[in-house]
GROMACS .gro file of C-alpha atoms in nm:
model
   40
    1PRO     CA    1  -0.053   1.477  -0.892
    2ASP     CA    2  -0.255   1.176  -0.761
    3GLU     CA    3  -0.092   1.206  -0.417
    4LYS     CA    4  -0.193   1.574  -0.394
    5LEU     CA    5  -0.550   1.490  -0.488
    6ILE     CA    6  -0.564   1.216  -0.218
    7ALA     CA    7  -0.424   1.453   0.038
    8ALA     CA    8  -0.678   1.716  -0.066
    9GLU     CA    9  -0.965   1.467  -0.039
   10LYS     CA   10  -0.851   1.370   0.317
   11LYS     CA   11  -0.839   1.733   0.434
   12MET     CA   12  -1.171   1.816   0.283
   13THR     CA   13  -1.324   1.516   0.458
   14GLN     CA   14  -1.165   1.599   0.789
   15HIS     CA   15  -1.277   1.960   0.773
   16LYS     CA   16  -1.617   1.879   0.624
   17ILE     CA   17  -1.542   2.099   0.321
   18ASN     CA   18  -1.733   2.011  -0.001
   19SER     CA   19  -1.560   2.228  -0.248
   20LEU     CA   20  -1.234   2.418  -0.308
   21LEU     CA   21  -1.128   2.703  -0.522
   22VAL     CA   22  -0.853   2.620  -0.767
   23THR     CA   23  -0.608   2.907  -0.848
   24ASP     CA   24  -0.303   2.936  -1.077
   25ASP     CA   25   0.041   3.042  -0.960
   26GLU     CA   26  -0.069   3.412  -0.965
   27GLY     CA   27  -0.375   3.349  -0.750
   28LYS     CA   28  -0.617   3.384  -1.035
   29LEU     CA   29  -0.925   3.163  -1.001
   30VAL     CA   30  -0.924   2.886  -1.267
   31GLY     CA   31  -1.194   2.653  -1.130
   32VAL     CA   32  -1.372   2.474  -0.851
   33ILE     CA   33  -1.331   2.114  -0.740
   34GLN     CA   34  -1.595   1.931  -0.529
   35ILE     CA   35  -1.546   1.641  -0.313
   36TYR     CA   36  -1.796   1.448  -0.523
   37ASP     CA   37  -1.550   1.491  -0.828
   38ILE     CA   38  -1.263   1.337  -0.631
   39LYS     CA   39  -1.465   1.045  -0.498
   40LEU     CA   40  -1.585   0.917  -0.835
   0.00000   0.00000   0.00000
C-alpha cells in the first residue's frame, strides 16, 4: 500500500506525469490520482 504509492510517485516524477487513471481488477475506471495528492 504505502510502498506502492511511493513507487508510483517516483515513476510519475521521473516521467513528468501529473496524473494517473486508477482501474479495478477488470480494467474499469474507478478514479484519478494526481501527483499533488501524493505529495501532500
